């Protein structure tokens, strides 16, 4: 499989990673057996970057990933995240914590659940406004010195935060939502990351599955699916956003590929410093996604996509979630 480097001094990873979040929750029912088989198939196909977080489950997704990679640690560039705190009394509530002592406790917990002695890429999941980023990254740098983590990442951080963090320790990667469904990073965030030599990991490169074209109605979503609470999946917004999917499907048909493959090929074409991590919990969709690496988009294709695909309607998170972004 093709490979790409995250950041000037970051890890070499497969050009396409695997987001493991949906294997445990958020997207309907979980099937641990199929999830583990999907991770094993990803490794067989040459996917090396696996992405999880302590908040997924919470904690259960790290345990699942740890179980799946047992005995195969050397094949994996393992990424996990901390700092997004779940409330056991209210599953949809979120808190933020980037305090230095919490950094250390979180890392120790992730190492235990994953069953490993180090984490290759450790992200701050969301920036904690109550803790200066210099203190959070300083604590993460201490973990690098101890060998518990190899590289530092941030998720959904704004340009000024990236600059301040980079002044403390090299940042290997910024993980932010990016796709034909979410192009906001192109304005300031992606240029800043490139200026600072920070790799860009694009999560939800399929627009939380919407760009696949398989979701034609909110009723296609499981009752527990968190996308039901997303403004883009609700009411009139949903219907208008189907126009975006229709445009992607039309171009994909002309290219002889699926809508998902076209959407991933588009993200891959935006730069060698970008690594998309589409999430899936099924081997069939994993194989479809990996095949996107074989699709070449010409400059004419990219111009057509830019001209034909409209911007989505609605925010990508609810009001509470939007307040945690671009800090």
Coordinates of C-alpha atoms in Angstrom, one line a residue:
X1 CA 0.0 0.0 0.0
X2 CA 1.1 3.6 -0.6
X3 CA 2.5 5.4 2.4
X4 CA 2.7 9.0 3.6
X5 CA 4.5 10.8 6.4
X6 CA 2.7 12.7 9.1
X7 CA 4.5 15.9 9.7
X8 CA 8.2 16.8 9.1
X9 CA 9.3 14.3 11.7
X10 CA 6.2 12.2 12.3
X11 CA 5.5 8.5 11.6
X12 CA 5.3 6.9 8.2
X13 CA 1.8 5.5 7.8
X14 CA -0.4 3.9 5.2
X15 CA -2.0 6.5 2.9
X16 CA -5.4 5.4 4.2
X17 CA -6.0 4.7 7.8
X18 CA -8.9 3.1 9.7
X19 CA -11.1 4.9 12.1
X20 CA -12.3 2.4 14.8
X21 CA -14.8 4.6 16.7
X22 CA -18.0 3.1 15.1
X23 CA -16.9 -0.4 16.0
X24 CA -18.0 0.3 19.6
X25 CA -20.8 2.9 19.6
X26 CA -22.4 5.9 17.9
X27 CA -23.4 4.1 14.6
X28 CA -26.0 1.6 15.8
X29 CA -25.3 -2.0 17.1
X30 CA -21.8 -3.3 17.6
X31 CA -20.5 -6.6 16.5
X32 CA -17.1 -7.3 18.1
X33 CA -16.3 -10.4 16.0
X34 CA -16.8 -8.5 12.7
X35 CA -15.0 -5.5 14.1
X36 CA -11.9 -7.5 15.0
X37 CA -12.1 -9.3 11.6
X38 CA -12.2 -5.9 9.9
X39 CA -9.1 -4.7 11.8
X40 CA -7.3 -8.0 10.8
X41 CA -8.3 -7.5 7.2
X42 CA -7.1 -3.9 7.3
X43 CA -3.7 -5.1 8.4
X44 CA -3.7 -7.8 5.6
X45 CA -4.4 -5.0 3.1
X46 CA -1.5 -2.9 4.4
X47 CA -3.4 -0.4 6.4
X48 CA -1.1 0.5 9.3
X49 CA -2.7 3.6 11.0
X50 CA -5.5 2.6 13.5
X51 CA -7.3 5.4 15.2
X52 CA -9.2 5.1 18.5
X53 CA -9.8 7.2 21.7
X54 CA -10.5 6.7 25.4
X55 CA -13.8 8.5 24.9
X56 CA -15.1 5.9 22.5
X57 CA -17.3 3.5 24.5
X58 CA -16.0 5.1 26.7
X59 CA -12.9 2.9 27.0
X60 CA -14.4 -0.1 25.2
X61 CA -13.0 0.8 21.8
X62 CA -9.4 0.9 23.1
X63 CA -9.9 -2.6 24.6
X64 CA -11.3 -3.9 21.3
X65 CA -8.4 -2.5 19.3
X66 CA -5.9 -3.9 21.8
X67 CA -7.5 -7.3 21.5
X68 CA -7.4 -7.1 17.7
X69 CA -3.7 -6.2 17.5
X70 CA -2.4 -8.6 20.2
X71 CA 0.6 -10.3 18.7
X72 CA 0.7 -7.9 15.7
X73 CA 1.8 -4.7 17.4
X74 CA 4.7 -4.2 15.0
X75 CA 2.3 -3.9 12.1
X76 CA 0.5 -1.0 13.6
X77 CA 0.9 2.8 13.9
X78 CA -1.4 3.1 16.9
X79 CA -3.2 6.4 17.5
X80 CA -5.5 7.2 20.4
X81 CA -6.8 10.4 22.1
X82 CA -7.6 11.9 25.5
X83 CA -9.2 15.0 26.9
X84 CA -12.8 14.5 25.9
X85 CA -14.5 13.4 29.2
X86 CA -17.7 11.4 29.1
X87 CA -20.4 11.7 31.8
X88 CA -21.6 8.2 32.9
X89 CA -25.0 9.8 33.9
X90 CA -25.5 11.5 30.6
X91 CA -24.0 9.7 27.6
X92 CA -24.3 12.7 25.3
X93 CA -22.7 15.1 27.7
X94 CA -19.0 16.0 27.2
X95 CA -16.4 17.7 29.4
X96 CA -12.8 18.7 28.5
X97 CA -9.7 18.2 30.5
X98 CA -6.1 19.0 29.3
X99 CA -4.6 19.4 32.8
X100 CA -1.1 17.9 33.1
X101 CA -2.0 15.4 35.8
X102 CA -4.9 14.2 33.7
X103 CA -2.7 13.8 30.6
X104 CA -0.5 11.3 32.5
X105 CA -3.5 9.4 34.1
X106 CA -5.2 9.2 30.7
X107 CA -2.0 7.9 29.0
X108 CA -1.5 5.2 31.6
X109 CA -5.1 4.1 31.3
X110 CA -4.9 3.9 27.5
X111 CA -1.7 1.9 27.6
X112 CA -3.3 -0.6 29.9
X113 CA -6.5 -1.0 27.9
X114 CA -4.6 -1.2 24.6
X115 CA -2.2 -3.8 26.1
X116 CA 0.9 -1.9 24.7
X117 CA 4.0 -0.3 26.2
X118 CA 3.8 2.8 24.0
X119 CA 1.4 4.8 21.8
X120 CA 2.7 5.9 18.4
X121 CA 0.5 9.0 18.1
X122 CA -1.2 10.6 21.1
X123 CA -3.8 13.3 20.5
X124 CA -5.4 15.9 22.6
X125 CA -9.0 15.1 21.5
X126 CA -10.3 18.7 22.1
X127 CA -8.6 21.8 23.3
X128 CA -9.4 22.5 27.0
X129 CA -10.0 26.3 27.3
X130 CA -9.3 26.1 31.1
X131 CA -5.7 24.8 30.6
X132 CA -3.1 26.7 28.5
X133 CA -2.1 24.6 25.6
X134 CA 1.5 25.0 26.6
X135 CA 0.8 23.1 29.8
X136 CA -1.0 20.3 28.1
X137 CA 1.6 19.8 25.3
X138 CA 4.4 20.2 27.9
X139 CA 2.9 17.2 29.8
X140 CA 2.6 15.3 26.6
X141 CA 6.3 16.1 25.8
X142 CA 7.2 14.5 29.1
X143 CA 5.5 11.3 28.0
X144 CA 7.6 11.4 24.8
X145 CA 10.8 11.7 26.9
X146 CA 9.7 8.7 28.9
X147 CA 9.0 6.6 25.8
X148 CA 5.3 6.2 26.6
X149 CA 4.3 8.0 23.4
X150 CA 6.2 8.6 20.2
X151 CA 4.5 11.5 18.6
X152 CA 2.1 14.3 19.7
X153 CA -1.1 15.2 17.9
X154 CA -4.0 17.7 18.3
X155 CA -7.6 17.3 17.2
X156 CA -9.8 20.2 16.0
X157 CA -7.4 22.8 17.2
X158 CA -7.4 26.3 15.7
X159 CA -4.4 28.1 14.0
X160 CA -3.2 30.1 17.0
X161 CA -3.3 27.0 19.2
X162 CA -1.3 25.1 16.6
X163 CA 1.4 27.8 16.7
X164 CA 1.6 27.9 20.5
X165 CA 1.7 24.1 20.7
X166 CA 4.4 23.8 18.1
X167 CA 6.6 26.3 20.1
X168 CA 6.6 23.7 23.0
X169 CA 7.1 20.5 21.1
X170 CA 6.9 19.3 17.4
X171 CA 3.3 18.4 16.5
X172 CA 3.2 15.4 14.2
X173 CA -0.5 15.6 13.2
X174 CA -3.7 17.6 13.4
X175 CA -6.8 15.5 13.2
X176 CA -9.8 17.4 11.9
X177 CA -13.0 16.6 9.9
X178 CA -12.3 17.1 6.2
X179 CA -14.2 15.9 3.1
X180 CA -16.4 17.2 0.3
X181 CA -18.9 17.5 3.2
X182 CA -16.6 19.6 5.4
X183 CA -14.2 21.9 3.6
X184 CA -13.8 24.5 6.3
X185 CA -10.1 23.6 7.1
X186 CA -9.1 24.9 3.7
X187 CA -9.5 28.5 4.8
X188 CA -7.0 28.8 7.7
X189 CA -6.3 25.5 9.5
X190 CA -4.8 23.4 6.6
X191 CA -2.5 26.3 5.5
X192 CA -1.3 26.8 9.1
X193 CA -0.6 23.1 9.5
X194 CA 1.4 23.1 6.3
X195 CA 3.4 26.2 7.3
X196 CA 4.3 24.5 10.6
X197 CA 5.1 21.1 9.1
X198 CA 2.2 19.3 10.7
X199 CA 0.5 16.4 9.0
X200 CA -3.2 16.4 8.5
X201 CA -5.4 13.4 9.4
X202 CA -8.8 13.8 7.9
X203 CA -11.5 12.1 10.0
X204 CA -15.0 11.5 8.6
X205 CA -13.8 11.7 5.0
X206 CA -17.1 10.2 3.9
X207 CA -19.2 12.8 5.7
X208 CA -20.2 10.3 8.4
X209 CA -21.3 7.9 5.7
X210 CA -23.5 10.4 4.0
X211 CA -21.3 10.6 0.9
X212 CA -21.6 6.9 0.3
X213 CA -25.2 7.4 -0.9
X214 CA -26.4 4.6 1.3
X215 CA -28.4 6.9 3.6
X216 CA -31.4 8.3 1.7
X217 CA -33.6 9.0 4.7
X218 CA -33.2 9.6 8.4
X219 CA -35.2 6.4 8.8
X220 CA -32.2 4.5 7.4
X221 CA -30.3 5.3 10.6
X222 CA -30.6 3.1 13.7
X223 CA -32.6 4.7 16.5
X224 CA -29.5 5.0 18.7
X225 CA -27.3 6.5 15.8
X226 CA -25.9 9.8 17.0
X227 CA -26.2 11.2 13.5
X228 CA -29.9 11.7 14.2
X229 CA -28.8 14.6 16.4
X230 CA -26.6 16.2 13.8
X231 CA -28.1 19.3 12.1
X232 CA -27.0 18.0 8.7
X233 CA -29.1 14.9 9.1
X234 CA -32.3 16.6 10.2
X235 CA -35.4 17.9 8.4
X236 CA -34.9 20.2 5.4
X237 CA -31.1 20.1 5.8
X238 CA -31.2 16.3 5.1
X239 CA -33.2 16.7 1.9
X240 CA -31.0 19.6 0.6
X241 CA -27.8 17.6 1.4
X242 CA -29.0 14.8 -0.8
X243 CA -28.3 17.1 -3.7
X244 CA -24.6 17.0 -2.7
X245 CA -24.7 13.2 -2.7
X246 CA -26.4 13.1 -6.1
X247 CA -23.6 15.2 -7.6
X248 CA -21.0 12.9 -6.1
X249 CA -22.8 9.8 -7.4
X250 CA -23.1 11.2 -10.9
X251 CA -19.4 11.9 -11.2
X252 CA -18.5 8.6 -9.6
X253 CA -20.6 6.7 -12.2
X254 CA -18.6 8.5 -14.9
X255 CA -15.3 7.4 -13.3
X256 CA -16.5 3.8 -12.9
X257 CA -16.3 3.9 -9.1
X258 CA -18.6 4.2 -6.1
X259 CA -19.5 7.5 -4.5
X260 CA -17.4 6.5 -1.4
X261 CA -14.4 5.8 -3.5
X262 CA -14.7 9.1 -5.3
X263 CA -15.0 11.0 -2.1
X264 CA -11.9 9.3 -0.6
X265 CA -9.9 9.8 -3.9
X266 CA -10.8 13.5 -3.6
X267 CA -9.4 13.8 -0.1
X268 CA -6.3 11.9 -1.1
X269 CA -5.8 14.2 -4.0
X270 CA -5.7 17.3 -1.8
X271 CA -2.1 16.7 -0.8
X272 CA 0.5 14.1 0.2
X273 CA 0.4 15.4 3.7
X274 CA -3.2 14.4 4.2
X275 CA -4.2 10.9 5.5
X276 CA -7.9 10.1 5.6
X277 CA -9.1 7.7 8.2
X278 CA -12.5 6.5 7.0
X279 CA -14.3 4.5 9.8
X280 CA -16.1 1.3 9.2
X281 CA -17.0 -1.8 11.2
X282 CA -17.4 -4.2 8.2
X283 CA -14.8 -5.8 6.0
X284 CA -16.8 -5.2 2.8
X285 CA -16.8 -1.5 3.2
X286 CA -13.1 -1.5 4.3
X287 CA -12.2 -3.2 1.0
X288 CA -14.3 -0.7 -1.0
X289 CA -12.5 2.2 0.8
X290 CA -9.0 0.8 0.2
X291 CA -9.7 0.4 -3.5
X292 CA -10.1 4.2 -3.6
X293 CA -6.3 4.3 -3.6
X294 CA -6.3 3.1 -7.2
X295 CA -8.5 5.9 -8.5
X296 CA -6.7 8.8 -10.1
X297 CA -8.5 12.1 -10.4
X298 CA -7.2 14.4 -13.2
X299 CA -7.1 18.2 -12.8
X300 CA -10.2 18.2 -15.0
X301 CA -12.0 15.8 -12.6
X302 CA -11.1 17.9 -9.6
X303 CA -12.4 21.1 -11.3
X304 CA -15.6 19.3 -12.2
X305 CA -16.1 18.2 -8.6
X306 CA -15.5 21.7 -7.3
X307 CA -18.0 23.1 -9.7
X308 CA -20.7 20.4 -9.3
X309 CA -20.7 19.5 -5.6
X310 CA -22.5 22.1 -3.4
X311 CA -21.6 22.9 0.1
X312 CA -23.6 21.1 2.8
X313 CA -26.4 22.7 4.7
X314 CA -26.3 22.8 8.5
X315 CA -23.5 22.6 11.1
X316 CA -21.6 19.4 11.5
X317 CA -22.3 19.1 15.3
X318 CA -25.0 20.4 17.6
X319 CA -24.5 23.8 19.3
X320 CA -22.6 22.2 22.2
X321 CA -20.3 20.2 19.9
X322 CA -19.6 23.3 17.7
X323 CA -18.2 25.2 20.7
X324 CA -15.4 22.7 21.1
X325 CA -14.0 23.2 17.6
X326 CA -11.3 25.4 16.2
X327 CA -10.0 26.6 19.6

